[in-house]
Short mmCIF file of C-alpha atoms and ligand atoms in Angstrom, two decimals:
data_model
loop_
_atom_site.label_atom_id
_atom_site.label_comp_id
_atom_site.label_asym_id
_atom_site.label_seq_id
_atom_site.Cartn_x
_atom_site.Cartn_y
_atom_site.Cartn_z
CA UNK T 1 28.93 -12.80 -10.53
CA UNK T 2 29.49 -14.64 -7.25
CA UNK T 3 30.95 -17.90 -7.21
CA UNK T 4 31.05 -19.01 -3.60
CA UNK T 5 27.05 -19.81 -3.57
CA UNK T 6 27.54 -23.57 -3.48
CA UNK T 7 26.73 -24.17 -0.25
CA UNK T 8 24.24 -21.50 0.60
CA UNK T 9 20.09 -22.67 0.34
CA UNK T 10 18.03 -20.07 -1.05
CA UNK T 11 14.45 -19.70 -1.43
CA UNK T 12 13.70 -19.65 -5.04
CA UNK T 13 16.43 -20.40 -7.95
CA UNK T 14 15.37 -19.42 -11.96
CA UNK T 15 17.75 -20.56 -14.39
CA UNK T 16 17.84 -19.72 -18.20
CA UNK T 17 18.94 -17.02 -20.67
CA UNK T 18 18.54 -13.67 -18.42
CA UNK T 19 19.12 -9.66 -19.14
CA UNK T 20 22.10 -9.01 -16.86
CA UNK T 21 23.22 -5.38 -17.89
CA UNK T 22 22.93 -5.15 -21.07
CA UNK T 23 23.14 -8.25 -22.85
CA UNK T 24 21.61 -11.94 -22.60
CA UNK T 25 23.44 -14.87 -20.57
CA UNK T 26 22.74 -18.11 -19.45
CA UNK T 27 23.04 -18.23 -15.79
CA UNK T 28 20.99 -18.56 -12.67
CA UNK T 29 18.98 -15.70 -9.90
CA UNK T 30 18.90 -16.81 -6.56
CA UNK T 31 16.05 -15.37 -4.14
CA UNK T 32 15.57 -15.02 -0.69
CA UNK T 33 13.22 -12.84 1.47
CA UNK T 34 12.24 -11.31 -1.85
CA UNK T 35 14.99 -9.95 -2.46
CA UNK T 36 18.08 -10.93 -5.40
CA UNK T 37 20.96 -12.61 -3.38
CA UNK T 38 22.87 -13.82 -6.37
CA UNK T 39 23.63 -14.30 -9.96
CA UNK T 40 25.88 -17.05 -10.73
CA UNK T 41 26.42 -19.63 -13.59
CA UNK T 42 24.83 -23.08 -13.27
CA UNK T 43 27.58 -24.52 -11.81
CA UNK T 44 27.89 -22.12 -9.08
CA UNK T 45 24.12 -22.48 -7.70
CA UNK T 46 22.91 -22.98 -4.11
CA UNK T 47 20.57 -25.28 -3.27
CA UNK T 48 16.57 -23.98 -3.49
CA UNK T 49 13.21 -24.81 -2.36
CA UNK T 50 12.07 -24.35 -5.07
CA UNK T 51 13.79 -24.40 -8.84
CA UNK T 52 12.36 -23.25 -11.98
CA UNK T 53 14.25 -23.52 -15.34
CA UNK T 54 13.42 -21.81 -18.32
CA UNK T 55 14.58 -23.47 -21.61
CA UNK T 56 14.02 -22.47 -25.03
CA UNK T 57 12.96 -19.28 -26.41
CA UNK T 58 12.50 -17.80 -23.19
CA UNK T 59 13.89 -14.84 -21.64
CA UNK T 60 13.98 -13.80 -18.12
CA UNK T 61 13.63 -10.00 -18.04
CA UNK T 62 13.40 -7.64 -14.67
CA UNK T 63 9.47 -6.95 -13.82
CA UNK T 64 8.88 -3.69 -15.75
CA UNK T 65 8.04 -0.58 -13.95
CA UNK T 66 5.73 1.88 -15.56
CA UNK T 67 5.45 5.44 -13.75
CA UNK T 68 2.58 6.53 -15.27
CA UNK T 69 -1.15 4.76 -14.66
CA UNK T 70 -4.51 5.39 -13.87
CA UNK T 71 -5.92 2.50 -12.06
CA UNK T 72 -9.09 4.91 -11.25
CA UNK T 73 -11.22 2.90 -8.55
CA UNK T 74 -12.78 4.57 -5.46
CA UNK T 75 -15.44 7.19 -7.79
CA UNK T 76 -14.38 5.53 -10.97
CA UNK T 77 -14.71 1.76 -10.15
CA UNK T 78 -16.66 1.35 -13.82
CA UNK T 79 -13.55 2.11 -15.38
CA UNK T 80 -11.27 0.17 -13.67
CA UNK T 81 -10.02 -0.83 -10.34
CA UNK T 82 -6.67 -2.26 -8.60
CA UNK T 83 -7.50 -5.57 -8.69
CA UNK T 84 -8.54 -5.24 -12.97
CA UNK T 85 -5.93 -2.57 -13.23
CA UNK T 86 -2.78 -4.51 -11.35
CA UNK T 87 -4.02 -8.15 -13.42
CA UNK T 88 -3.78 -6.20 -16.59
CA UNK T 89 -0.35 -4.89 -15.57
CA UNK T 90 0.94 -8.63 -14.88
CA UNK T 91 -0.42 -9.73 -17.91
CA UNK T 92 1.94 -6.94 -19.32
CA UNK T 93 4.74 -7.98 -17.36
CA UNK T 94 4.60 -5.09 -15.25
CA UNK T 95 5.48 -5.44 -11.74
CA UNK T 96 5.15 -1.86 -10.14
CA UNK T 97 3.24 0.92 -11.24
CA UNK T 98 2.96 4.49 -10.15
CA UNK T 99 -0.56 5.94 -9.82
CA UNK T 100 -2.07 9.37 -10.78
CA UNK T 101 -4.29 11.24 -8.96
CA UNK T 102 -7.30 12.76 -11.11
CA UNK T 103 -9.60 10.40 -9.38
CA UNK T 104 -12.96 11.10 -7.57
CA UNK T 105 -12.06 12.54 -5.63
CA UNK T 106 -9.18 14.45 -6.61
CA UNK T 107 -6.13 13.72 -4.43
CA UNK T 108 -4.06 16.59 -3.12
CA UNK T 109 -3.86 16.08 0.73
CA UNK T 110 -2.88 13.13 2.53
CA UNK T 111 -5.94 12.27 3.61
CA UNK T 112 -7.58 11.94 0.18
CA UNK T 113 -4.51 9.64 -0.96
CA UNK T 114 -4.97 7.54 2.12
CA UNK T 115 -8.49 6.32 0.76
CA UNK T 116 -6.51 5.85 -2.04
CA UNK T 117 -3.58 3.91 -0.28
CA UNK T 118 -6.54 1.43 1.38
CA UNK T 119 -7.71 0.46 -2.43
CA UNK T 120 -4.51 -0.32 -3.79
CA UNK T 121 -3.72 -2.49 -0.34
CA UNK T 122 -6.49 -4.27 -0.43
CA UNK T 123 -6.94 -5.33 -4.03
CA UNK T 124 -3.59 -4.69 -6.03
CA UNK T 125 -1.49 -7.84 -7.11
CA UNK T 126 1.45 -5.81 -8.12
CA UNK T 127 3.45 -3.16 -6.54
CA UNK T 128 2.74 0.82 -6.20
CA UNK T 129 3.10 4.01 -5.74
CA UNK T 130 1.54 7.51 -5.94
CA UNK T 131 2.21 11.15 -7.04
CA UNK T 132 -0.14 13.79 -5.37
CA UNK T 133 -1.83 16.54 -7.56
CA UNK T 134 -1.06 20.16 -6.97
CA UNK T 135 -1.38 20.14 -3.71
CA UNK T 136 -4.10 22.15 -1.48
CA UNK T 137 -1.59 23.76 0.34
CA UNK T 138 2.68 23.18 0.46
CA UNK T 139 1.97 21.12 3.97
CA UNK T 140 0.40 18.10 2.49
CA UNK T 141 3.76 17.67 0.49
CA UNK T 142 5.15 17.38 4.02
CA UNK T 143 2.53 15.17 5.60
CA UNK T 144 2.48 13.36 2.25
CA UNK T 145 6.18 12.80 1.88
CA UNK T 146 6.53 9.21 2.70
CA UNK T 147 3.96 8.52 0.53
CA UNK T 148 4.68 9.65 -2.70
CA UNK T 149 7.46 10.27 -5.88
CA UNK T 150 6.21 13.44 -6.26
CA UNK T 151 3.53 16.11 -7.96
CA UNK T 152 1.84 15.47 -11.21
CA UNK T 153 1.04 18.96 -12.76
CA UNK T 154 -1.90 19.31 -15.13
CA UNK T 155 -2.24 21.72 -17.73
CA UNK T 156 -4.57 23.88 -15.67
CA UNK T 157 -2.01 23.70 -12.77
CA UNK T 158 0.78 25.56 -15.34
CA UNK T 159 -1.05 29.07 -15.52
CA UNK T 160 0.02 30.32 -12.25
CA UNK T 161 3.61 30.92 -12.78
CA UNK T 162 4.20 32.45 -9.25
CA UNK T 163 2.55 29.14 -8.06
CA UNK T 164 4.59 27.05 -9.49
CA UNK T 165 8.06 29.08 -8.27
CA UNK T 166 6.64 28.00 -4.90
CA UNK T 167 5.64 24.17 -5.39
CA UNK T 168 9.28 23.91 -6.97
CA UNK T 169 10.86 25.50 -4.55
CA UNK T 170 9.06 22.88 -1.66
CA UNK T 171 9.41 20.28 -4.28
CA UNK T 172 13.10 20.22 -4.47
CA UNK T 173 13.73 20.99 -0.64
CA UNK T 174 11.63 17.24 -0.08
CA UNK T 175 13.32 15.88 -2.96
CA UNK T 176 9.95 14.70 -5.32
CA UNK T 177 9.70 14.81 -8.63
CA UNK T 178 7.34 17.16 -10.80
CA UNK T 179 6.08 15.48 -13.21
CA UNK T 180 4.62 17.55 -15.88
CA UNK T 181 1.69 16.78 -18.17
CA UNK T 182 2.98 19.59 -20.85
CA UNK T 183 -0.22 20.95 -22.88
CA UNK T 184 -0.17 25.19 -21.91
CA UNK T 185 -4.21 25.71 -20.93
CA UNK T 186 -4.08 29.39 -22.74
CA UNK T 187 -2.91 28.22 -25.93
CA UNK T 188 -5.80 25.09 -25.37
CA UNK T 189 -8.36 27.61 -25.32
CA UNK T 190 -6.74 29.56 -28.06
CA UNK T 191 -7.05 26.48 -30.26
CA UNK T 192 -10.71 26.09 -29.21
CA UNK T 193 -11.65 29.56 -30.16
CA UNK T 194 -10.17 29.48 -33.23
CA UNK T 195 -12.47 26.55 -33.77
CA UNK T 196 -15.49 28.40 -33.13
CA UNK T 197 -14.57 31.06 -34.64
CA UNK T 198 -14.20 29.32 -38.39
CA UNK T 199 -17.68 27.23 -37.19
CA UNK T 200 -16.47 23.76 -37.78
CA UNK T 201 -18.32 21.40 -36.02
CA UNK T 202 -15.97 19.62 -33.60
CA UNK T 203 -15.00 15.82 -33.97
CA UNK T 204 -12.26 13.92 -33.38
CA UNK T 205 -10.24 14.01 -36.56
CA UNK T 206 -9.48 17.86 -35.33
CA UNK T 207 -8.22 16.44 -31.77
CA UNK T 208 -4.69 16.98 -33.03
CA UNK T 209 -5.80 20.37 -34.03
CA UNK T 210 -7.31 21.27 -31.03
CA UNK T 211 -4.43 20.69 -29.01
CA UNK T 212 -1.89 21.65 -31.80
CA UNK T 213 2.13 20.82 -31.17
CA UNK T 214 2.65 23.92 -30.26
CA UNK T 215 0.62 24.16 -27.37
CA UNK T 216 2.67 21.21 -25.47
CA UNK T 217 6.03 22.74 -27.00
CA UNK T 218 5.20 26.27 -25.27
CA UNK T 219 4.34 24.89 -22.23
CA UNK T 220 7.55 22.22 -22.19
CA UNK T 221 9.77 25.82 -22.86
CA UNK T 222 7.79 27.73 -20.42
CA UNK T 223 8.41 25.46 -17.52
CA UNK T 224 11.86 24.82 -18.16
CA UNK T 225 12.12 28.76 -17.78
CA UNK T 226 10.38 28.75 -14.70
CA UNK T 227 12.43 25.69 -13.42
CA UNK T 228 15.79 27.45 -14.29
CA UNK T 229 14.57 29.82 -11.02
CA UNK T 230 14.62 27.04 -8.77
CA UNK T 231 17.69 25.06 -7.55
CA UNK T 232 17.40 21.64 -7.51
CA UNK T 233 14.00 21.06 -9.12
CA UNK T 234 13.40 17.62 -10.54
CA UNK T 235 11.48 18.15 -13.79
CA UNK T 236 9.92 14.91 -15.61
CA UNK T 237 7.77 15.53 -18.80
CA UNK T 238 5.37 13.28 -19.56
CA UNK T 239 3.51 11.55 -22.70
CA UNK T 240 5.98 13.66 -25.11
CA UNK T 241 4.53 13.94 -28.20
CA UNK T 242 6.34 15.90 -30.59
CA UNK T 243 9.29 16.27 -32.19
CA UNK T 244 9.93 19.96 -31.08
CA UNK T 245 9.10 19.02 -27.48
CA UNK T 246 11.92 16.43 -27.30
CA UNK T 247 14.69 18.00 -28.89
CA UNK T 248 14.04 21.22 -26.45
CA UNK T 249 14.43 18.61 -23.55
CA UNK T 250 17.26 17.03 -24.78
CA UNK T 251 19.15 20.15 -25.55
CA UNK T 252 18.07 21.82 -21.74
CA UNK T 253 19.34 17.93 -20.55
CA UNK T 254 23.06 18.71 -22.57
CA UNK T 255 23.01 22.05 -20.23
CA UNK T 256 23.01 19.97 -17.26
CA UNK T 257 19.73 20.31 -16.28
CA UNK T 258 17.60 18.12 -14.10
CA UNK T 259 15.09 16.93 -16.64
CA UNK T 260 14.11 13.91 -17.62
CA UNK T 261 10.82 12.68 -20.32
CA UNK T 262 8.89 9.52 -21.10
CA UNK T 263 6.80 8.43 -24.06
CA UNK T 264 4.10 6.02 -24.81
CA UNK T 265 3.31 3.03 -27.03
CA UNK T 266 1.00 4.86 -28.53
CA UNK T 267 3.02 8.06 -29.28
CA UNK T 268 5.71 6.00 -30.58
CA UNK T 269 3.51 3.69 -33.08
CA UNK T 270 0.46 5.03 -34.07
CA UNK T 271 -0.26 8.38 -35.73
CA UNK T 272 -3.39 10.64 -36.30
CA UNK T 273 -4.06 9.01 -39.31
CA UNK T 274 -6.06 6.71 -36.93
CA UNK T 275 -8.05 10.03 -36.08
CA UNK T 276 -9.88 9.35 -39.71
CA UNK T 277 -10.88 5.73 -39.73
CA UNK T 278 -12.82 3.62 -37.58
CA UNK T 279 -10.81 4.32 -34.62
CA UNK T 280 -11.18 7.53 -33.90
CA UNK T 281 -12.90 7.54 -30.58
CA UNK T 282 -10.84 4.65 -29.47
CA UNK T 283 -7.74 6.95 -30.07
CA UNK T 284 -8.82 9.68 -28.51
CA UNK T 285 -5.96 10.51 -26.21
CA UNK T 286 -4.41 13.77 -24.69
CA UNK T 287 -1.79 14.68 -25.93
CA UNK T 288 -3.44 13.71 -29.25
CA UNK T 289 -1.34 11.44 -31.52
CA UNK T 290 0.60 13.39 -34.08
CA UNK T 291 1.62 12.92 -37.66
CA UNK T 292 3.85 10.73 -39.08
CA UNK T 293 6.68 13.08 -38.79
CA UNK T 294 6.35 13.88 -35.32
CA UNK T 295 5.30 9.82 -34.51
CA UNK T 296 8.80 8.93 -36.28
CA UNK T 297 10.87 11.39 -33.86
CA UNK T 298 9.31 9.84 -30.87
CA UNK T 299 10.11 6.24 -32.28
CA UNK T 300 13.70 6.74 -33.12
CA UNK T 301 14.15 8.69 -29.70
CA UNK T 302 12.64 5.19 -28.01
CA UNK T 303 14.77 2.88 -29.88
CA UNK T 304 17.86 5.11 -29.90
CA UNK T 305 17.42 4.87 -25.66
CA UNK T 306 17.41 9.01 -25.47
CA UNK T 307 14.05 8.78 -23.81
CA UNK T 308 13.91 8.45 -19.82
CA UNK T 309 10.90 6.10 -19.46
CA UNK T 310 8.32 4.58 -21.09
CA UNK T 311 4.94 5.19 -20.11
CA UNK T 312 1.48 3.31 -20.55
CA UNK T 313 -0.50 6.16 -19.65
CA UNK T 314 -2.77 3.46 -19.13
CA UNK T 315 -6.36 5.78 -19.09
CA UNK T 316 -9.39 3.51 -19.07
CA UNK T 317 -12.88 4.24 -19.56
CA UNK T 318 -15.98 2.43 -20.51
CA UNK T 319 -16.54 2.15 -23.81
CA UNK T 320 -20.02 3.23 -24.15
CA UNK T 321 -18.32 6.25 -22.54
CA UNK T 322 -15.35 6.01 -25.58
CA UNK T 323 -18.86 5.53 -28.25
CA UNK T 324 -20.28 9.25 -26.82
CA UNK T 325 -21.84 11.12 -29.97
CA UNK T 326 -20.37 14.65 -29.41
CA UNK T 327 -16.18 15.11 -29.65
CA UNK T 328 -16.72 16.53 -26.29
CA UNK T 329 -18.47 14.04 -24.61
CA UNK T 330 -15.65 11.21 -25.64
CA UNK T 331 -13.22 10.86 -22.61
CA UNK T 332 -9.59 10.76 -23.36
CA UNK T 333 -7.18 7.62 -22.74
CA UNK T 334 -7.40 3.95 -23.69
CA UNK T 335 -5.85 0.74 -22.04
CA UNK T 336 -1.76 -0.08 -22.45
CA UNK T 337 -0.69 -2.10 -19.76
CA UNK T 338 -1.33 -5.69 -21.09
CA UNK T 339 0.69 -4.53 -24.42
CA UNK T 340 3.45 -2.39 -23.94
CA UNK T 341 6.09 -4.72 -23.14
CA UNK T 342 5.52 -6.97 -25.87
CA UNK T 343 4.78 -4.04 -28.35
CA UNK T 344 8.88 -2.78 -27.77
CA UNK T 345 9.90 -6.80 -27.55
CA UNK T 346 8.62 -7.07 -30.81
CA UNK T 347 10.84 -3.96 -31.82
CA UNK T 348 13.45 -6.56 -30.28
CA UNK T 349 12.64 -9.79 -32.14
CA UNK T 350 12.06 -7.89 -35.34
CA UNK T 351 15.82 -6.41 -35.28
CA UNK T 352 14.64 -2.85 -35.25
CA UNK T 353 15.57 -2.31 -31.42
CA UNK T 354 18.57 -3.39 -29.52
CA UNK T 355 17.37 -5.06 -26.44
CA UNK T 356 18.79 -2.18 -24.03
CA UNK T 357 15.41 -0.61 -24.72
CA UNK T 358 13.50 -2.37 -22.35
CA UNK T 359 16.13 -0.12 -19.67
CA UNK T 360 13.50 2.11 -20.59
CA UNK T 361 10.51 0.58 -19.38
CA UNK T 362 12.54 -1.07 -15.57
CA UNK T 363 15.78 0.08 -14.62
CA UNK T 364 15.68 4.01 -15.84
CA UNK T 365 12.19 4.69 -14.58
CA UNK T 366 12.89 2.66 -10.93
CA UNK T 367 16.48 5.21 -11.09
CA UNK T 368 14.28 7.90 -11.33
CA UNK T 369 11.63 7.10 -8.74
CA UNK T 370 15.04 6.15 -6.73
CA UNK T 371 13.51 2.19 -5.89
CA UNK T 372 15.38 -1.11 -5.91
CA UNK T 373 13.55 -2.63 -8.95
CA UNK T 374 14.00 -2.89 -12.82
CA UNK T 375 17.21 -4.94 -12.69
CA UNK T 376 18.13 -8.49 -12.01
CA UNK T 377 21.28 -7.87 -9.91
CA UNK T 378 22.07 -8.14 -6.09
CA UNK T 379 20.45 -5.88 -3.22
CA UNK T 380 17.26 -5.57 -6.17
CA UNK T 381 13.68 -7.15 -5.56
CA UNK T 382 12.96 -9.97 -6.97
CA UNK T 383 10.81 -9.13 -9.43
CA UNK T 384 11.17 -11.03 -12.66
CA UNK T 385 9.01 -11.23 -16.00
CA UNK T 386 9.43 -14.25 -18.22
CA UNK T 387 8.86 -13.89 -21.76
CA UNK T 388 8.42 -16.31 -24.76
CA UNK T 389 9.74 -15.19 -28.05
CA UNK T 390 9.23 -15.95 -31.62
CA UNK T 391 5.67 -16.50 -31.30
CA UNK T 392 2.83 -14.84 -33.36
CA UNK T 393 0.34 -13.29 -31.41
CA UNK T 394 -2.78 -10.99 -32.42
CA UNK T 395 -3.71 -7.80 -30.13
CA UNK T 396 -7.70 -8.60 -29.24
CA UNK T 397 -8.88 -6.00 -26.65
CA UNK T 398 -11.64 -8.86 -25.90
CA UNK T 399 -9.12 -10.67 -24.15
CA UNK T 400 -7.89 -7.57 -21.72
CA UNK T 401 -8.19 -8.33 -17.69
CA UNK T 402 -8.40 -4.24 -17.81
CA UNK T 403 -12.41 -3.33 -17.34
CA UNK T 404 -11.71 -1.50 -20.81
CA UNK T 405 -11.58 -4.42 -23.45
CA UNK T 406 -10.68 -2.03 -26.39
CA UNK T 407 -7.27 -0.32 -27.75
CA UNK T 408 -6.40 1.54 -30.91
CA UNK T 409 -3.90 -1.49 -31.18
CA UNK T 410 -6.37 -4.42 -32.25
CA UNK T 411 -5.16 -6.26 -35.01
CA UNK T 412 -1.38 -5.36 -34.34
CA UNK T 413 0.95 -8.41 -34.71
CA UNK T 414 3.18 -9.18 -31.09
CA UNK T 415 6.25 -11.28 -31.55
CA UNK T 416 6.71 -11.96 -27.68
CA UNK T 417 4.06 -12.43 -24.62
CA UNK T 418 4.08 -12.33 -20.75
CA UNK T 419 4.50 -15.91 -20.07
CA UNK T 420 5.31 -15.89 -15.97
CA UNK T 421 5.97 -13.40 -13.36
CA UNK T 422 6.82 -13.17 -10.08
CA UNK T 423 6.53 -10.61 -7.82
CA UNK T 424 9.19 -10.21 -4.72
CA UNK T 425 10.13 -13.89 -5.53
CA UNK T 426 6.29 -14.95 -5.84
CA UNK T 427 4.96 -16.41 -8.85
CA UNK T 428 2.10 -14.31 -9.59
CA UNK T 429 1.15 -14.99 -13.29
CA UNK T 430 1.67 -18.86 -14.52
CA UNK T 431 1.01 -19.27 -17.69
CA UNK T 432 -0.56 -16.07 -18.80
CA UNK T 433 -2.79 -16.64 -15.72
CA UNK T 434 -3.01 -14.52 -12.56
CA UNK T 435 -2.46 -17.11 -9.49
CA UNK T 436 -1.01 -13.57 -7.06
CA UNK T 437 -4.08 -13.05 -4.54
CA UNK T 438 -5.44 -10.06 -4.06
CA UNK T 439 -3.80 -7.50 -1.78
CA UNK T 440 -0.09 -9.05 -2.51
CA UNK T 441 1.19 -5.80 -3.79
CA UNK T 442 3.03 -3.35 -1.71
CA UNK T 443 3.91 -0.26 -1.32
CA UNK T 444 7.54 0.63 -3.87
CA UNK T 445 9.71 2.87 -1.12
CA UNK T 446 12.31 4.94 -1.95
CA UNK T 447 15.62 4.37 -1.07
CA UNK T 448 16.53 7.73 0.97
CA UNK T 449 19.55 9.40 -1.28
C1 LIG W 501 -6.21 10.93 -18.85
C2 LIG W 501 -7.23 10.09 -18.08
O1 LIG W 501 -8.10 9.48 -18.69
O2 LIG W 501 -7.13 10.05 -16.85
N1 LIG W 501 -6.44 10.79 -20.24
C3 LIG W 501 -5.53 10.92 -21.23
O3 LIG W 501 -5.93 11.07 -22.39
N2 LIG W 501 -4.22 10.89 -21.00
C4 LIG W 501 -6.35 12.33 -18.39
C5 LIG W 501 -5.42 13.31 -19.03
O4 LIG W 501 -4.21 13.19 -18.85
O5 LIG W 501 -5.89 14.26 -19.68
ZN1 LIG W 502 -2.30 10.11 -17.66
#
């Protein structure tokens, strides 16, 4: 910690118990420009415009940064948009998000992400970033490069094997990341003829049928094949659901392999037991949520920090659309971002979760996007979430800012909430209130490695 700050001014001082690498101490962040300048003890701090203190049971945490969203707008403005999407993400404590691109349109050049680009500047309220989706030809990685972390591959994109050599290949020479949405499309359809075959009428307590473990495990092994071709690929599975899947990645990971997963909330709590009550449409979700056995591997591989990130997958839709009368009609995906960080704090204040885990959800995922956020610690932005613990709070979907005011969540007991954040040393959310105007996110850039 520096000491030699007495005589410097900053522009915004927080004092209280704060998450300095690894473990919780009192001391004091100093801010300037937006950016961290120092972290001292009390009796080390410069002067500051402006001082806020933090006293009791609060905790000053690093803004979380979830790679994984879907803030939909431009065709899909129903569902969501930046301005819903990024309040629902402070509310959650989240401070940058990285978004996907299966909108309307579907974004795989540069121009189609630039429409994009133009929503997120004009209405988001927390910081972003894109991946492109396979892309319509290897140039738009190029033109697209300062842009974006990388590729998000669907499971229709994984069929083409001699494709994929290719996008790896570009991939690794521009340094993005593939991230992989692991569900093989042959084995899908295998699962949905076998369905018609027997003449069951389809509904969605057989979603975790339809889209059986084995299908995301084949397509996990497959790709790490096909990645083993290509020197220097960065390979990041995401939404892991089973217990196969993630001890294949974290055996290819002990062979020194560039790989890297995430995992959700609802992976990692919930199980397809859900898929038989009152629920069910809510928790539709791709991958499907898996039995206890697989939902307990995913859990322990959370807490026990072998995971790389963890993801919202934040997927709204409308929930007339999530109420549709045929299993196909229901749309995959529910809302996570207001509850994800105080789902694993309550993991925390419950003593089942050392509080290195939140790593997970700011300072690994920001590593592997390669951007100076998710820690409190000099050169970083200052982006800081404050939470109050001890407190007893009831998941209501009623009370979202997301457009989607449902989650397969209601009911569940929280033991912390969001109570202030600031963005880039600007308070954003007081009081559980958004007070960031619209537009004050920017673009997360990586620092060139
Ligand atoms: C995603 C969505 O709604 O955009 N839904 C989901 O269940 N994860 C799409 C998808 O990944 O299939
Ligand atoms: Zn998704």
């Amino acid at each position: 910690m520096d000491a030699n700050n007495r005589y410097r001014k900053v522009d915004l001082l927080l004092k209280g118990k704060i998450y300095l690498q690894g473990r919780v101490e009192e001391a004091c962040i100093g801010i300037e420009a937006g950016k961290i300048v120092m972290v001292c003890k009390e009796p080390n701090a410069p002067y500051a415009e402006k001082v806020f203190s933090y006293t009791g049971k609060k905790l000053i945490l690093p803004g979380m940064v979830d790679m994984h969203v879907h803030m939909r707008d431009l065709g899909q403005e129903h569902k969501e948009d930046w301005y819903t999407g990024s309040m629902a993400a402070l509310k959650g404590g989240v401070t940058t998000v990285v978004d996907m691109p299966n909108n309307i349109p579907f974004i795989n050049t540069r121009e189609s992400l630039l429409l994009k680009v133009e929503k997120a500047k004009e209405k988001s309220i927390v910081d972003y970033g894109f991946y492109l989706g396979f892309p319509a030809s290897l140039n738009e990685l190029s033109k697209s490069r300062d842009m974006i972390f990388g590729v998000k591959l669907y499971p229709n994109d994984l069929s083409n094997s001699e494709n994929l050599v290719n996008l790896l290949q570009k991939c690794a020479e521009l340094d993005l990341l593939l991230i992989v949405h692991p569900e093989d499309p042959t084995l899908l359809e295998e699962c949905k003829k076998w369905a018609s075959k027997i003449g069951v009428k389809l509904d969605p307590s057989l979603h975790p049928m339809l889209r059986a473990p084995v299908v995301e495990y084949f397509a996990v092994k497959n790709l790490l094949e096909i990645a083993r071709r290509v020197h220097g690929a960065r390979i990041h599975f995401t939404h892991v659901s089973t217990g196969e899947s993630v001890k294949t990645i974290l055996h290819s990971k002990l062979e020194g392999r560039k790989v890297s997963f995430d995992v959700t909330p609802h992976h990692a709590f919930l199980n397809s037991r859900l898929y038989a009550g009152r629920q069910a449409n809510i928790a539709k979700v791709n991958p499907p949520l898996r039995p206890e056995e697989d939902r307990r591997i995913i859990y322990n591989a959370l807490v026990n920090r072998q995971v790389d990130a963890y993801v919202t997958d934040h997927a709204p839709h409308r929930f007339e659309e999530k109420m549709a009368e045929k299993y196909e009609d229901i749309p995959p995906g529910f809302p996570g971002l207001e509850i994800a960080l105080p789902l694993l704090l309550t993991e925390v204040f419950e003593g089942r979760a050392d509080i290195r885990v939140i790593e997970s959800y700011s300072l690994k995922p920001a590593e592997i996007l390669g951007i100076a956020k998710g820690q409190l610690a000099v050169g970083f932005d200052g982006d800081i979430t404050i939470v109050e613990y001890g407190v007893e709070e009831t998941v209501k979907g009623e009370d979202f800012f997301s457009k989607a005011k449902y989650t397969p969540f209601e009911g569940y007991r929280l033991r912390a909430r969001v109570v202030d954040v600031y963005l880039r040393g600007l308070k954003v959310l007081e009081e559980g209130n958004v007070i960031g105007r619209r537009g004050v996110g920017c673009f997360a850039r990586r620092i060139e490695r």
